[in-house]
Amino acid sequence: MTRYFDVFNGDADGICALHQLRLAQPLEAILISGVKRDIGLLAQVHAAAGDEITVLDIAMSKNHAALVALLAAGAHVRYFDHHIPGDIPQHPHLDAYIDTDANVCTSLLVNRYLGGSQLIWAVVAAFGDNMAGAARTTAAPLNLSEAQLDDLRNLGECINYNGYGDTLADLFYAPIELYRMVHAYTDPFELIQTEPAYQVLRDGYVEDMARAHAVQPIQVRSGGAVYLLPDATWSRRVSGVFGNRLATDYPERAHAVLTHKPGGGYVVSVRAPQTTKAGADVLCSSFATGGGRRGAAGINHLPEAELEAFVNRFYTIFEKN
């Protein structure tokens, strides 16, 4: 008997990408996800010949070995992603939909694949992934008011906000649980009006962002600003969305948000200037646990001894741009 696996990033892009697919192509699947930075998810899939695996918004480069092993076992893999993929295996059982354009997220790829049948959820995801321009362009056929677009932006930001954390304990909802809540709705405006979890996330987002905005940057130069957040649950939850907000508020400069980890070192979120959307992947990939895309990237663990080197490299890259 064929088994189905849906493997997805725990952020807005991953959740909305899967939501679109399963609205258009409903089926029961084994769900695999985690906190946003838990991207080595394919290693959790134990599939056999004939099984079907759909992968959404996790970097192929970080899952290459597991992907090759699953293909060798005879599984069929459909892979949607917008991160730098590394070497894409050439295999008859792999269908790869990869686009690393800075204005494309995974949900927009799924929207393209589905011919726009669940368009509004791609808009939610693009807003959540800090692609406001792409979100508005994508939303044009829907003829939405500014108030409605604001509602979709808030929803996308809140779903995205829930994905950040060092462990699932930092989150309001485990991503699989949040996906199931979202998947109960075909209309995002109904979700906004009736789903209690949305208000929980909205209240948490507003409170955590207020705390983050009270933190002063440790360094500001022409190329960008570097922030250091304390070791606290709220810091771990807000780190990525705080970087998104800074990028929106100051589009001509880059931003790095470092958060103290409980066991030492830092988690790092980097946002390239909105005017260039380039350089974040280059910076983060130069550190052992870093990666991402050109406009937004991160480092899962930056040792304290490498903080100075990181800051220097940050300005070397972004003051040139």
PDB file of N, CA and C in Angstrom, residues 17-55:
ATOM      1  N   ALA A  17       1.941  26.625   1.778  1.00  0.00           N
ATOM      2  CA  ALA A  17       2.211  25.827   0.580  1.00  0.00           C
ATOM      3  C   ALA A  17       1.488  24.483   0.673  1.00  0.00           C
ATOM      4  N   LEU A  18       1.604  23.823   1.829  1.00  0.00           N
ATOM      5  CA  LEU A  18       0.919  22.545   2.002  1.00  0.00           C
ATOM      6  C   LEU A  18      -0.602  22.734   2.012  1.00  0.00           C
ATOM      7  N   HIS A  19      -1.054  23.803   2.644  1.00  0.00           N
ATOM      8  CA  HIS A  19      -2.487  24.080   2.689  1.00  0.00           C
ATOM      9  C   HIS A  19      -3.058  24.214   1.278  1.00  0.00           C
ATOM     10  N   GLN A  20      -2.365  24.938   0.420  1.00  0.00           N
ATOM     11  CA  GLN A  20      -2.807  25.073  -0.972  1.00  0.00           C
ATOM     12  C   GLN A  20      -2.901  23.707  -1.651  1.00  0.00           C
ATOM     13  N   LEU A  21      -1.841  22.930  -1.531  1.00  0.00           N
ATOM     14  CA  LEU A  21      -1.803  21.632  -2.199  1.00  0.00           C
ATOM     15  C   LEU A  21      -2.933  20.721  -1.740  1.00  0.00           C
ATOM     16  N   ARG A  22      -3.165  20.687  -0.426  1.00  0.00           N
ATOM     17  CA  ARG A  22      -4.158  19.747   0.088  1.00  0.00           C
ATOM     18  C   ARG A  22      -5.588  20.258  -0.047  1.00  0.00           C
ATOM     19  N   LEU A  23      -5.775  21.554  -0.253  1.00  0.00           N
ATOM     20  CA  LEU A  23      -7.091  22.029  -0.666  1.00  0.00           C
ATOM     21  C   LEU A  23      -7.389  21.564  -2.090  1.00  0.00           C
ATOM     22  N   ALA A  24      -6.374  21.634  -2.950  1.00  0.00           N
ATOM     23  CA  ALA A  24      -6.550  21.263  -4.358  1.00  0.00           C
ATOM     24  C   ALA A  24      -6.454  19.757  -4.582  1.00  0.00           C
ATOM     25  N   GLN A  25      -5.618  19.083  -3.783  1.00  0.00           N
ATOM     26  CA  GLN A  25      -5.367  17.649  -3.945  1.00  0.00           C
ATOM     27  C   GLN A  25      -5.482  16.965  -2.584  1.00  0.00           C
ATOM     28  N   PRO A  26      -6.689  16.841  -2.050  1.00  0.00           N
ATOM     29  CA  PRO A  26      -6.834  16.303  -0.695  1.00  0.00           C
ATOM     30  C   PRO A  26      -6.438  14.835  -0.587  1.00  0.00           C
ATOM     31  N   LEU A  27      -5.703  14.526   0.449  1.00  0.00           N
ATOM     32  CA  LEU A  27      -5.406  13.139   0.798  1.00  0.00           C
ATOM     33  C   LEU A  27      -4.851  13.106   2.226  1.00  0.00           C
ATOM     34  N   GLU A  28      -4.887  11.930   2.841  1.00  0.00           N
ATOM     35  CA  GLU A  28      -4.341  11.751   4.178  1.00  0.00           C
ATOM     36  C   GLU A  28      -2.862  11.405   4.069  1.00  0.00           C
ATOM     37  N   ALA A  29      -2.034  12.180   4.748  1.00  0.00           N
ATOM     38  CA  ALA A  29      -0.593  11.956   4.680  1.00  0.00           C
ATOM     39  C   ALA A  29       0.005  11.989   6.080  1.00  0.00           C
ATOM     40  N   ILE A  30       1.146  11.362   6.219  1.00  0.00           N
ATOM     41  CA  ILE A  30       1.939  11.476   7.443  1.00  0.00           C
ATOM     42  C   ILE A  30       2.626  12.836   7.407  1.00  0.00           C
ATOM     43  N   LEU A  31       2.406  13.660   8.436  1.00  0.00           N
ATOM     44  CA  LEU A  31       2.934  15.023   8.457  1.00  0.00           C
ATOM     45  C   LEU A  31       4.245  15.074   9.231  1.00  0.00           C
ATOM     46  N   ILE A  32       5.212  15.771   8.651  1.00  0.00           N
ATOM     47  CA  ILE A  32       6.520  15.954   9.300  1.00  0.00           C
ATOM     48  C   ILE A  32       6.899  17.420   9.194  1.00  0.00           C
ATOM     49  N   SER A  33       7.162  18.043  10.346  1.00  0.00           N
ATOM     50  CA  SER A  33       7.564  19.448  10.371  1.00  0.00           C
ATOM     51  C   SER A  33       8.334  19.706  11.658  1.00  0.00           C
ATOM     52  N   GLY A  34       8.616  20.968  11.936  1.00  0.00           N
ATOM     53  CA  GLY A  34       9.347  21.344  13.141  1.00  0.00           C
ATOM     54  C   GLY A  34       9.461  22.843  13.211  1.00  0.00           C
ATOM     55  N   VAL A  35      10.261  23.345  14.145  1.00  0.00           N
ATOM     56  CA  VAL A  35      10.494  24.781  14.204  1.00  0.00           C
ATOM     57  C   VAL A  35      11.114  25.222  12.883  1.00  0.00           C
ATOM     58  N   LYS A  36      11.010  26.494  12.597  1.00  0.00           N
ATOM     59  CA  LYS A  36      11.427  27.000  11.285  1.00  0.00           C
ATOM     60  C   LYS A  36      12.850  26.591  10.917  1.00  0.00           C
ATOM     61  N   ARG A  37      13.737  26.602  11.881  1.00  0.00           N
ATOM     62  CA  ARG A  37      15.138  26.302  11.575  1.00  0.00           C
ATOM     63  C   ARG A  37      15.450  24.810  11.553  1.00  0.00           C
ATOM     64  N   ASP A  38      14.475  23.986  11.848  1.00  0.00           N
ATOM     65  CA  ASP A  38      14.669  22.538  11.788  1.00  0.00           C
ATOM     66  C   ASP A  38      14.401  22.103  10.356  1.00  0.00           C
ATOM     67  N   ILE A  39      15.409  22.221   9.522  1.00  0.00           N
ATOM     68  CA  ILE A  39      15.199  21.982   8.091  1.00  0.00           C
ATOM     69  C   ILE A  39      15.724  20.636   7.613  1.00  0.00           C
ATOM     70  N   GLY A  40      16.408  19.884   8.469  1.00  0.00           N
ATOM     71  CA  GLY A  40      16.890  18.565   8.066  1.00  0.00           C
ATOM     72  C   GLY A  40      15.795  17.519   8.239  1.00  0.00           C
ATOM     73  N   LEU A  41      14.618  17.819   7.710  1.00  0.00           N
ATOM     74  CA  LEU A  41      13.428  17.022   8.021  1.00  0.00           C
ATOM     75  C   LEU A  41      13.335  15.713   7.243  1.00  0.00           C
ATOM     76  N   LEU A  42      13.958  15.643   6.075  1.00  0.00           N
ATOM     77  CA  LEU A  42      13.816  14.427   5.263  1.00  0.00           C
ATOM     78  C   LEU A  42      14.410  13.200   5.948  1.00  0.00           C
ATOM     79  N   ALA A  43      15.342  13.402   6.858  1.00  0.00           N
ATOM     80  CA  ALA A  43      15.929  12.272   7.584  1.00  0.00           C
ATOM     81  C   ALA A  43      14.897  11.568   8.466  1.00  0.00           C
ATOM     82  N   GLN A  44      13.774  12.257   8.730  1.00  0.00           N
ATOM     83  CA  GLN A  44      12.722  11.649   9.555  1.00  0.00           C
ATOM     84  C   GLN A  44      11.761  10.781   8.747  1.00  0.00           C
ATOM     85  N   VAL A  45      11.908  10.792   7.433  1.00  0.00           N
ATOM     86  CA  VAL A  45      11.007  10.023   6.569  1.00  0.00           C
ATOM     87  C   VAL A  45      11.578   8.618   6.365  1.00  0.00           C
ATOM     88  N   HIS A  46      10.775   7.624   6.692  1.00  0.00           N
ATOM     89  CA  HIS A  46      11.169   6.228   6.475  1.00  0.00           C
ATOM     90  C   HIS A  46      10.196   5.640   5.457  1.00  0.00           C
ATOM     91  N   ALA A  47      10.579   5.757   4.213  1.00  0.00           N
ATOM     92  CA  ALA A  47       9.697   5.384   3.112  1.00  0.00           C
ATOM     93  C   ALA A  47      10.249   4.181   2.364  1.00  0.00           C
ATOM     94  N   ALA A  48       9.352   3.534   1.635  1.00  0.00           N
ATOM     95  CA  ALA A  48       9.729   2.361   0.845  1.00  0.00           C
ATOM     96  C   ALA A  48       9.337   2.586  -0.612  1.00  0.00           C
ATOM     97  N   ALA A  49       9.636   1.609  -1.442  1.00  0.00           N
ATOM     98  CA  ALA A  49       9.342   1.709  -2.869  1.00  0.00           C
ATOM     99  C   ALA A  49       7.851   1.977  -3.086  1.00  0.00           C
ATOM    100  N   GLY A  50       7.570   2.964  -3.935  1.00  0.00           N
ATOM    101  CA  GLY A  50       6.203   3.310  -4.255  1.00  0.00           C
ATOM    102  C   GLY A  50       5.574   4.357  -3.364  1.00  0.00           C
ATOM    103  N   ASP A  51       6.196   4.675  -2.252  1.00  0.00           N
ATOM    104  CA  ASP A  51       5.665   5.724  -1.379  1.00  0.00           C
ATOM    105  C   ASP A  51       5.828   7.086  -2.041  1.00  0.00           C
ATOM    106  N   GLU A  52       4.949   8.028  -1.676  1.00  0.00           N
ATOM    107  CA  GLU A  52       4.939   9.358  -2.286  1.00  0.00           C
ATOM    108  C   GLU A  52       5.274  10.401  -1.218  1.00  0.00           C
ATOM    109  N   ILE A  53       6.283  11.222  -1.504  1.00  0.00           N
ATOM    110  CA  ILE A  53       6.746  12.230  -0.551  1.00  0.00           C
ATOM    111  C   ILE A  53       6.649  13.604  -1.197  1.00  0.00           C
ATOM    112  N   THR A  54       5.984  14.531  -0.536  1.00  0.00           N
ATOM    113  CA  THR A  54       5.936  15.921  -0.977  1.00  0.00           C
ATOM    114  C   THR A  54       6.734  16.755   0.006  1.00  0.00           C
ATOM    115  N   VAL A  55       7.668  17.549  -0.507  1.00  0.00           N
ATOM    116  CA  VAL A  55       8.570  18.345   0.335  1.00  0.00           C
ATOM    117  C   VAL A  55       8.375  19.813   0.006  1.00  0.00           C
TER     118      VAL A  55
END
